[in-house]
Amino acid sequence: MTSSQGSERRARHSDLRRGKHRTEEPGENFARGFDALGELALAGVQVSARATDLATGKVLFSVDDHVVMPTASIGKVLLLVEVASRLAGDSSESFTVLDRAPRDAVGDSGIWQHMQSPSLPLADLAALIGATSDNLATNVLIRHVGLEAVRSRTEALGLTRTALLDLVRDHRGPDDAPQLSIGSAKELTWLFASLARGEIVSPEVSQRVVGWLSLNADLSMVASAFGLDPLAHRTPDHNVLLMNKTGTDGGVRSEVGVLRGPRASVSYAVSMYYADTMISSRLAVLDGMRQVGLDLLEYVH
């Protein structure tokens, strides 16, 4: 590393520790999270984060929130928005049964690949994506609605730095998109805040997507700080209510969500891109995300 690169990294770390866009009001400085993100940035992790107050839109903190980052499975939310839009006003469409095919097969996250049923209703596939980020269900739904339809919906929402780029693949070749999805923390916090307010397409569509996402069992990142039951948190627990989506890939940890509490509600997004060469590196990233979560919980509670 050159001396100029080192100086740039130290300067960026210093900015993080001071807290870009950080408010100095009591209980709102997010110092714990900023310090953790600063340490990660100094260690070479690419960090992007943002949190806004759901009621006022006030930016509580932001770190490189305009930067486009790989977000792994978070792009599946855009697929869910398109599916929910097609279900609007036609409840019978929810029961449209889709078959899985050999070309849809993929490993990793999800449970449909371990189930005997070769066919499931469309709405059930969306629920599987919300609950377990089901890769097989994702590929079947993409085949049903088409990636182009998801892209058109994304553009119609006004998102220019966030996209679902491809099918889920066990291996990405030179002709495949390099990432499943990308996004900026700024756009993702807007998307989730708008879902929470019922403003994405329509209140009906937003509510349906929120219902699917509220099933998410992955509370391993930012949400690990909230003390919720990973398998049952659709209703308030100690006056805390969460809707979130996570994304995990080699060197990628990303989470976006809405956290509601008795004092306030926030929309947040945190993405990390790092060299996943040692377990200690991964654990440091996860701990940094948890520190941000502790600040968020303190703000809403």
XYZ file of C-alpha atoms in Angstrom:
301
model
C 0.000 0.000 0.000
C 1.415 3.396 -0.958
C 1.702 6.227 1.555
C -0.981 8.180 -0.300
C -3.341 5.194 -0.138
C -2.610 4.878 3.558
C -3.333 8.564 4.098
C -6.624 8.271 2.227
C -7.647 5.281 4.297
C -6.735 7.041 7.558
C -8.676 10.117 6.444
C -11.704 8.024 5.629
C -11.420 6.259 8.972
C -11.245 9.647 10.690
C -14.380 10.762 8.844
C -16.193 7.644 9.990
C -15.190 8.162 13.599
C -16.442 11.752 13.475
C -19.599 10.471 11.834
C -20.686 11.793 8.481
C -24.090 13.452 8.878
C -24.092 12.441 12.522
C -26.354 14.416 14.808
C -25.038 15.402 18.218
C -28.354 15.289 20.050
C -28.453 13.001 23.119
C -29.123 9.383 22.217
C -28.795 10.106 18.513
C -25.076 10.191 17.838
C -24.686 6.523 16.900
C -21.129 6.694 18.223
C -20.926 2.968 18.881
C -21.827 2.104 15.310
C -19.597 4.784 13.795
C -16.597 3.605 15.776
C -17.205 0.021 14.676
C -17.593 1.002 11.023
C -14.469 3.127 11.267
C -12.426 0.205 12.528
C -13.686 -1.952 9.677
C -12.905 0.718 7.084
C -9.381 0.998 8.469
C -9.037 -2.768 8.079
C -9.925 -2.511 4.393
C -13.666 -3.273 4.469
C -15.815 -1.280 2.048
C -18.636 0.142 4.148
C -21.904 1.786 3.147
C -24.678 2.634 5.591
C -27.627 4.910 6.203
C -30.472 5.322 8.678
C -33.406 7.696 8.563
C -36.222 8.486 10.943
C -39.361 6.968 9.458
C -41.674 9.734 10.629
C -39.590 12.798 9.786
C -37.238 11.518 7.073
C -34.321 12.958 9.050
C -30.983 11.342 8.199
C -29.649 9.893 11.442
C -26.353 8.768 9.970
C -24.852 8.021 6.596
C -21.552 6.593 5.420
C -20.940 6.489 1.667
C -24.656 5.852 1.257
C -24.587 6.741 -2.453
C -22.054 4.037 -3.315
C -23.370 1.062 -5.300
C -22.552 -2.116 -3.392
C -23.124 -5.821 -4.028
C -26.180 -6.741 -1.953
C -26.650 -10.454 -2.728
C -30.225 -11.524 -1.955
C -31.577 -8.083 -1.076
C -32.457 -7.622 -4.750
C -35.113 -10.305 -4.281
C -37.256 -7.598 -2.677
C -37.674 -6.088 -6.145
C -38.957 -9.444 -7.395
C -41.438 -9.547 -4.511
C -42.676 -6.053 -5.409
C -43.338 -7.175 -8.990
C -45.109 -10.345 -7.840
C -47.243 -8.426 -5.338
C -48.164 -5.932 -8.062
C -49.472 -8.774 -10.224
C -51.535 -10.128 -7.348
C -53.190 -6.784 -6.620
C -56.939 -6.962 -7.074
C -56.878 -10.628 -8.138
C -56.762 -12.965 -5.165
C -57.103 -16.035 -7.396
C -53.670 -15.357 -8.905
C -52.143 -16.163 -5.516
C -53.125 -19.785 -6.048
C -51.466 -20.097 -9.467
C -49.323 -23.203 -9.112
C -45.781 -23.100 -10.462
C -43.593 -26.121 -11.121
C -39.897 -26.272 -10.448
C -37.743 -27.471 -13.306
C -34.184 -28.844 -13.494
C -32.954 -25.531 -14.886
C -34.172 -23.762 -11.727
C -32.067 -25.928 -9.422
C -29.698 -24.073 -7.110
C -28.254 -24.675 -3.664
C -27.638 -22.660 -0.522
C -30.475 -20.703 1.073
C -34.043 -21.930 1.125
C -36.007 -25.037 2.001
C -37.981 -25.884 -1.162
C -34.997 -27.818 -2.503
C -35.375 -30.112 0.533
C -39.128 -30.598 0.145
C -40.943 -33.305 -1.801
C -43.548 -31.108 -3.479
C -42.525 -30.251 -7.059
C -45.137 -27.479 -7.307
C -46.293 -24.655 -5.056
C -48.713 -21.726 -5.320
C -47.170 -18.450 -6.418
C -47.913 -16.705 -3.116
C -46.296 -19.558 -1.183
C -43.102 -19.132 -3.202
C -43.036 -15.451 -2.304
C -43.488 -16.375 1.357
C -40.549 -18.784 1.123
C -38.394 -15.978 -0.263
C -39.447 -13.662 2.533
C -38.855 -16.278 5.229
C -35.684 -18.053 4.075
C -34.509 -16.117 0.986
C -35.323 -19.319 -0.926
C -33.099 -19.501 -4.008
C -35.103 -22.147 -5.845
C -38.354 -20.245 -5.293
C -36.588 -17.109 -6.531
C -35.541 -18.735 -9.796
C -39.006 -20.169 -10.431
C -40.634 -16.780 -9.831
C -38.078 -15.022 -12.039
C -38.839 -17.505 -14.805
C -42.561 -16.814 -14.314
C -42.494 -13.003 -14.306
C -39.244 -12.357 -16.207
C -36.188 -10.346 -15.219
C -37.156 -7.627 -17.677
C -40.438 -7.077 -15.834
C -38.532 -6.732 -12.558
C -36.156 -4.237 -14.176
C -39.052 -2.214 -15.557
C -40.709 -2.151 -12.151
C -37.433 -1.064 -10.561
C -37.071 1.794 -13.025
C -40.699 2.812 -12.495
C -39.974 3.134 -8.779
C -37.222 5.614 -9.641
C -34.365 3.387 -8.479
C -31.196 3.908 -10.503
C -28.529 2.409 -8.220
C -30.440 -0.665 -7.094
C -31.247 -3.714 -9.224
C -31.804 -7.463 -9.377
C -29.327 -8.457 -12.058
C -29.708 -12.171 -12.593
C -30.986 -15.565 -11.562
C -29.463 -17.195 -8.509
C -26.530 -19.356 -9.639
C -24.304 -21.824 -7.822
C -21.397 -20.575 -9.913
C -21.025 -17.345 -11.886
C -19.231 -17.614 -15.192
C -17.648 -14.866 -17.292
C -20.889 -14.391 -19.236
C -23.045 -14.063 -16.109
C -23.738 -10.936 -14.092
C -20.968 -10.637 -11.482
C -23.505 -10.191 -8.652
C -27.064 -11.299 -7.999
C -28.025 -7.752 -7.045
C -26.628 -4.312 -6.290
C -27.913 -1.346 -4.365
C -27.101 1.873 -2.574
C -27.912 2.376 1.082
C -29.677 5.636 0.227
C -32.072 3.998 -2.218
C -32.619 0.925 -0.066
C -33.592 2.947 3.007
C -36.016 4.884 0.813
C -37.484 1.664 -0.578
C -38.093 0.127 2.835
C -39.420 3.357 4.336
C -41.825 3.631 1.411
C -42.923 0.012 1.853
C -43.567 0.662 5.537
C -45.666 3.726 4.667
C -47.639 1.854 2.002
C -46.260 3.962 -0.843
C -44.699 1.326 -3.126
C -47.157 0.880 -6.018
C -50.154 0.915 -3.656
C -51.003 0.278 0.003
C -52.177 -3.233 -0.928
C -48.950 -4.086 -2.739
C -46.776 -2.607 -0.003
C -48.654 -4.452 2.722
C -48.281 -7.764 0.900
C -44.523 -7.317 0.505
C -44.166 -6.248 4.132
C -46.070 -9.377 5.160
C -43.654 -11.614 3.272
C -40.576 -9.820 4.600
C -41.820 -9.947 8.183
C -41.275 -13.725 8.022
C -37.508 -13.343 7.593
C -35.641 -15.732 9.882
C -32.180 -14.247 9.315
C -31.373 -12.017 12.279
C -27.613 -12.635 12.104
C -26.457 -9.142 11.128
C -27.774 -5.730 12.227
C -30.899 -7.355 13.663
C -28.838 -9.577 15.967
C -28.902 -6.613 18.367
C -32.670 -6.494 18.689
C -33.208 -9.587 20.851
C -36.047 -10.948 18.717
C -37.053 -14.551 18.092
C -35.734 -15.312 14.584
C -38.655 -17.669 13.908
C -41.483 -15.553 15.314
C -41.370 -11.767 15.278
C -44.379 -10.677 13.238
C -45.909 -8.930 16.245
C -44.260 -6.452 18.632
C -41.910 -7.985 21.191
C -41.021 -5.645 24.071
C -42.553 -2.928 21.872
C -40.098 -3.679 19.055
C -41.234 -4.652 15.554
C -38.945 -5.536 12.655
C -39.206 -5.990 8.896
C -35.920 -6.799 7.174
C -34.096 -8.518 4.317
C -30.524 -9.728 4.339
C -28.031 -10.621 1.641
C -25.108 -13.007 2.028
C -22.423 -14.022 -0.444
C -18.675 -14.523 -0.443
C -17.298 -11.287 0.992
C -20.757 -9.709 1.135
C -22.956 -9.015 4.136
C -25.872 -6.643 3.652
C -29.088 -5.838 5.499
C -31.916 -3.393 5.026
C -34.935 -3.013 7.259
C -37.435 -0.987 9.227
C -37.302 -1.080 13.014
C -40.214 0.284 15.035
C -40.112 1.045 18.749
C -42.091 2.951 21.354
C -40.102 6.167 20.868
C -39.388 6.196 17.123
C -39.095 4.145 13.958
C -36.171 3.947 11.546
C -35.361 2.684 8.096
C -31.780 1.455 7.784
C -29.355 -0.185 5.376
C -25.842 -1.484 6.032
C -23.652 -3.178 3.414
C -20.154 -4.603 3.794
C -17.777 -5.806 1.085
C -14.653 -7.479 2.411
C -11.991 -10.133 1.845
C -13.579 -13.238 3.331
C -10.275 -15.065 3.807
C -10.446 -15.699 7.548
C -13.285 -16.384 9.947
C -12.039 -13.496 12.077
C -12.701 -11.074 9.196
C -16.268 -12.278 8.846
C -16.899 -12.135 12.585
C -15.547 -8.588 12.721
C -17.961 -7.525 9.970
C -20.906 -9.161 11.736
C -19.940 -7.554 15.036
C -19.720 -4.157 13.344
C -23.223 -4.594 11.959
C -24.460 -5.582 15.396
C -22.985 -2.399 16.887
C -25.016 -0.350 14.412
C -28.044 -2.388 15.472
C -27.490 -1.544 19.123
C -27.509 2.166 18.245
C -30.709 1.739 16.228
C -32.395 -0.099 19.092
C -31.370 2.635 21.526
C -32.822 5.275 19.194
C -36.237 3.632 18.787
C -36.549 2.393 22.349
